[in-house]
Amino acid sequence: MKKLTLLLGLYLSVLVSIAQNVGIGTTTPGYKLDVNGRMRVKTGTLNNISTASGIWYDDFRDGSDRIFAGMQDSLRWGIWGGGAGGAGWQFNFNAKTGYIGMGRSAASYRLELEHPGGSNMAFYKGADFHGNITTSDSTLEIASRAGNSFCFPGPCPPAEHLILQPPGNFFFFPGNVGIATNSPRAKLHVDGSVMIGNGAPASGYKVSINGKMICTEARVQLVTSWPDYVFASGYKLPTINDLEKYIRKNNHLPNMPSAAEIEKEKGFDLGDMQKRLLEKVEELTLYVIQLKKEAEGLQKRVAVLEKR
């Protein structure tokens, strides 16, 4: 019975070979080798972790071995590029850790990328390029299909915008972050305007804040002179009468913006307003000094009259 079974198997093998297809577990192979079920490929040497096992794929042009796919060692499955100038192990999967290395023969993270010029990854939608991530020794570049940004998460048209909405803490360390500049000189360097809060940024200003701001110290650097000129000998101080006439006519102090102007300009310049307020304080000081001198003169006259 065993001989009959063996002869029958040989007969079927011959028939399959004549048809140029080989079937294992199937009598109707549709390919050169057609396996119905599992197939096992073992390493060549038992317990030898450095022995590779797998399948060679030859170059149809010259018959040279070009690609090997299989076990890189006892744990890692990978793809090896051979032939002249072959790339070596360019992909490997560690069956024990689940780590994947691309351009690396070993990986210590879930996914690792390596390239002589830095790691890079591109994104496509069909045949259309949609962006890339590239790293070098000192730079992480996230670019859109326009070549100048990458939106995370997307979409966020137009393409020149960069939006970061991480679920938790987000760190750039240890270098600087530059927006619209290739040479950031601070932890966050923005070459342009910044908007904080909702609404639209105010035109002509570097920072727009819709909401409250608190700090322990603030400094305003003025580009104009500080109003010590009020105390100069040539300063023309308006008389009290002239000041009264101006106030009655305009309903605000000289050299100070009116309520209508503040409303029209939607606020005022903090440094300029501090300068104008100090000017009024210094003028008020001169008025107080004048009134003191006039009061002293009246006291002397009263004293002379009382002696008579």
JSON list of C-alpha atoms in Angstrom, two decimals, residues 31 58 66 90 105 109-110 113 125 140 172 189 198 205 217 232 253 258 268 274:
[
{"chain": "A", "resi": 31, "resn": "TYR", "atom": "CA", "xyz": [1.87, 29.09, -10.48]},
{"chain": "A", "resi": 58, "resn": "ASP", "atom": "CA", "xyz": [17.62, 37.44, -9.15]},
{"chain": "A", "resi": 66, "resn": "ARG", "atom": "CA", "xyz": [19.83, 41.30, -6.20]},
{"chain": "A", "resi": 90, "resn": "GLN", "atom": "CA", "xyz": [17.67, 48.06, 4.46]},
{"chain": "A", "resi": 105, "resn": "SER", "atom": "CA", "xyz": [20.38, 46.50, 10.45]},
{"chain": "A", "resi": 109, "resn": "TYR", "atom": "CA", "xyz": [12.49, 51.71, 18.79]},
{"chain": "A", "resi": 110, "resn": "ARG", "atom": "CA", "xyz": [9.16, 50.79, 17.23]},
{"chain": "A", "resi": 113, "resn": "LEU", "atom": "CA", "xyz": [14.79, 55.48, 9.89]},
{"chain": "A", "resi": 125, "resn": "LYS", "atom": "CA", "xyz": [-1.84, 60.85, -1.99]},
{"chain": "A", "resi": 140, "resn": "LEU", "atom": "CA", "xyz": [14.01, 68.63, 12.14]},
{"chain": "A", "resi": 172, "resn": "PHE", "atom": "CA", "xyz": [11.65, 71.29, 21.50]},
{"chain": "A", "resi": 189, "resn": "HIS", "atom": "CA", "xyz": [12.04, 83.21, 17.41]},
{"chain": "A", "resi": 198, "resn": "ASN", "atom": "CA", "xyz": [-9.17, 84.58, 19.47]},
{"chain": "A", "resi": 205, "resn": "TYR", "atom": "CA", "xyz": [1.90, 95.31, 15.41]},
{"chain": "A", "resi": 217, "resn": "GLU", "atom": "CA", "xyz": [8.27, 93.01, 35.25]},
{"chain": "A", "resi": 232, "resn": "ALA", "atom": "CA", "xyz": [14.78, 123.05, 30.78]},
{"chain": "A", "resi": 253, "resn": "LEU", "atom": "CA", "xyz": [-5.18, 118.28, 28.43]},
{"chain": "A", "resi": 258, "resn": "SER", "atom": "CA", "xyz": [-8.87, 112.77, 23.24]},
{"chain": "A", "resi": 268, "resn": "PHE", "atom": "CA", "xyz": [-2.89, 103.81, 22.84]},
{"chain": "A", "resi": 274, "resn": "GLN", "atom": "CA", "xyz": [3.80, 107.10, 29.88]}
]
